[in-house]
Short mmCIF file of C-alpha atoms in Angstrom, two decimals:
data_model
loop_
_atom_site.label_atom_id
_atom_site.label_comp_id
_atom_site.label_asym_id
_atom_site.label_seq_id
_atom_site.Cartn_x
_atom_site.Cartn_y
_atom_site.Cartn_z
CA MET A 1 118.43 -172.55 172.83
CA ILE A 2 119.68 -168.99 172.77
CA ILE A 3 121.09 -167.44 169.61
CA SER A 4 123.96 -165.11 170.52
CA THR A 5 124.50 -161.57 169.29
CA LYS A 6 127.07 -162.98 166.86
CA GLY A 7 124.39 -165.00 165.08
CA ARG A 8 121.78 -162.26 165.24
CA TYR A 9 124.17 -159.59 163.98
CA ALA A 10 125.40 -161.86 161.19
CA LEU A 11 121.80 -162.21 160.02
CA ARG A 12 121.26 -158.45 160.21
CA VAL A 13 124.37 -157.65 158.17
CA MET A 14 123.49 -160.36 155.62
CA ILE A 15 120.00 -158.87 155.25
CA ASP A 16 121.57 -155.42 154.82
CA LEU A 17 123.84 -156.78 152.08
CA ALA A 18 120.85 -158.52 150.49
CA GLU A 19 118.92 -155.25 150.44
CA HIS A 20 121.81 -153.69 148.52
CA TYR A 21 122.44 -156.72 146.30
CA GLY A 22 123.51 -155.71 142.81
CA GLU A 23 124.67 -152.25 143.90
CA GLY A 24 128.32 -153.19 144.28
CA TYR A 25 130.33 -153.35 147.48
CA VAL A 26 128.74 -152.01 150.65
CA PRO A 27 131.08 -150.21 153.07
CA MET A 28 130.80 -151.89 156.45
CA LYS A 29 130.75 -148.55 158.20
CA GLU A 30 127.46 -147.79 156.43
CA ALA A 31 125.97 -151.22 157.17
CA ALA A 32 127.06 -150.95 160.81
CA GLU A 33 125.36 -147.57 161.15
CA ARG A 34 122.15 -148.74 159.45
CA GLN A 35 122.01 -151.85 161.62
CA ASP A 36 123.15 -150.10 164.82
CA ILE A 37 126.00 -152.59 165.27
CA SER A 38 129.46 -151.69 166.50
CA LEU A 39 131.89 -151.70 163.56
CA LYS A 40 134.46 -153.34 165.83
CA TYR A 41 132.07 -156.21 166.59
CA LEU A 42 131.09 -156.53 162.95
CA GLU A 43 134.76 -156.86 162.04
CA ARG A 44 134.84 -160.05 164.15
CA ILE A 45 131.87 -161.56 162.29
CA LEU A 46 132.84 -160.72 158.70
CA PRO A 47 135.89 -163.02 158.48
CA VAL A 48 133.72 -166.05 159.29
CA LEU A 49 131.29 -165.13 156.51
CA THR A 50 134.12 -164.36 154.08
CA LYS A 51 136.08 -167.52 154.85
CA ASN A 52 132.98 -169.58 154.13
CA LYS A 53 132.33 -167.69 150.88
CA MET A 54 129.01 -166.20 151.99
CA ILE A 55 130.36 -162.74 151.24
CA GLU A 56 133.37 -161.27 149.51
CA GLY A 57 135.29 -158.16 150.40
CA LEU A 58 137.24 -155.52 148.57
CA GLN A 59 139.63 -153.16 150.32
CA GLY A 60 140.32 -149.57 149.37
CA LYS A 61 138.27 -146.85 147.72
CA GLY A 62 134.93 -148.22 146.57
CA GLY A 63 135.46 -151.29 148.71
CA GLY A 64 133.31 -153.05 151.21
CA TYR A 65 131.45 -156.36 151.19
CA ARG A 66 128.83 -157.99 149.00
CA LEU A 67 126.97 -161.26 148.77
CA THR A 68 128.52 -163.94 146.58
CA LYS A 69 125.14 -165.15 145.28
CA ASP A 70 121.51 -164.15 145.02
CA PRO A 71 119.82 -163.48 148.40
CA ALA A 72 117.25 -166.23 147.75
CA GLN A 73 120.09 -168.79 147.78
CA TYR A 74 121.07 -168.09 151.40
CA CYS A 75 119.23 -169.89 154.16
CA VAL A 76 119.16 -168.71 157.74
CA GLY A 77 120.23 -172.16 158.95
CA ASP A 78 123.56 -171.97 157.10
CA ILE A 79 124.32 -168.53 158.51
CA LEU A 80 123.43 -169.55 162.07
CA ARG A 81 125.44 -172.78 161.88
CA LEU A 82 128.47 -170.76 160.74
CA THR A 83 128.21 -168.22 163.52
CA GLU A 84 126.67 -170.31 166.31
CA GLY A 85 127.99 -173.76 165.53
CA ASP A 86 125.74 -176.79 165.62
CA LEU A 87 122.13 -175.98 166.56
CA ALA A 88 121.75 -179.19 168.56
CA PRO A 89 119.60 -178.69 171.67
CA VAL A 90 121.57 -181.26 173.71
CA ALA A 91 125.24 -182.22 173.66
CA CYS A 92 124.64 -185.82 172.64
CA LEU A 93 123.28 -184.68 169.25
CA SER A 94 126.11 -182.25 168.56
CA CYS A 95 128.42 -183.08 165.68
CA ASP A 96 131.40 -182.41 167.95
CA THR A 97 130.46 -184.96 170.58
CA ASN A 98 131.15 -188.67 170.82
CA ALA A 99 128.12 -190.95 170.79
CA CYS A 100 126.29 -191.05 174.10
CA GLU A 101 126.62 -194.29 176.05
CA ARG A 102 122.94 -194.12 176.95
CA ALA A 103 121.62 -193.43 173.44
CA ALA A 104 120.18 -196.92 172.99
CA SER A 105 118.12 -196.68 176.18
CA CYS A 106 117.51 -192.92 176.41
CA LYS A 107 113.81 -192.16 176.68
CA THR A 108 114.28 -188.49 175.76
CA LEU A 109 116.61 -188.86 172.75
CA PRO A 110 113.75 -189.25 170.22
CA MET A 111 112.21 -186.01 171.50
CA TRP A 112 115.50 -184.11 171.26
CA SER A 113 116.22 -185.60 167.84
CA GLU A 114 112.85 -184.46 166.51
CA PHE A 115 113.32 -180.99 168.02
CA TYR A 116 116.76 -180.79 166.37
CA ARG A 117 115.29 -181.88 163.02
CA LEU A 118 112.46 -179.33 163.29
CA THR A 119 114.85 -176.53 164.27
CA ASN A 120 117.14 -177.18 161.30
CA ALA A 121 114.23 -177.59 158.89
CA TYR A 122 112.67 -174.34 160.14
CA PHE A 123 115.83 -172.24 159.79
CA ASP A 124 116.80 -173.93 156.50
CA GLY A 125 113.38 -173.01 155.10
CA ILE A 126 113.93 -169.26 155.53
CA SER A 127 115.99 -167.33 152.98
CA LEU A 128 117.44 -163.84 153.13
CA THR A 129 114.79 -162.84 150.59
CA ASP A 130 112.10 -164.00 153.02
CA LEU A 131 113.59 -161.84 155.78
CA MET A 132 113.75 -158.79 153.52
CA LYS A 133 109.94 -158.76 153.11
#
């Protein structure tokens, strides 16, 4: 499994917003500079986070983005699933796929299922607050 720059950058900007939680709206130009992320690329990630109510934005003077809830309430798994899609290691476990014809006799499916469960549990067990430490 490889997490793309979209997922990694989403985590970085969410951590940046968490570090400035309670200070009002954070201009994305500032966050982009602090995180060394292209503003143009960040502008492609922010709508996904906004649409899913992870962050909220305000345009104009004094505008920017901020978290919609306390940093401890965000788990890495939710952010990665939004930006990366399903974290399934094989297509037959993906939410978007029809059931595999071989599932009943597949010798490797239990292994992949457990890996999938462990991956989700691991990422769901990490909050933005944890990453700020």
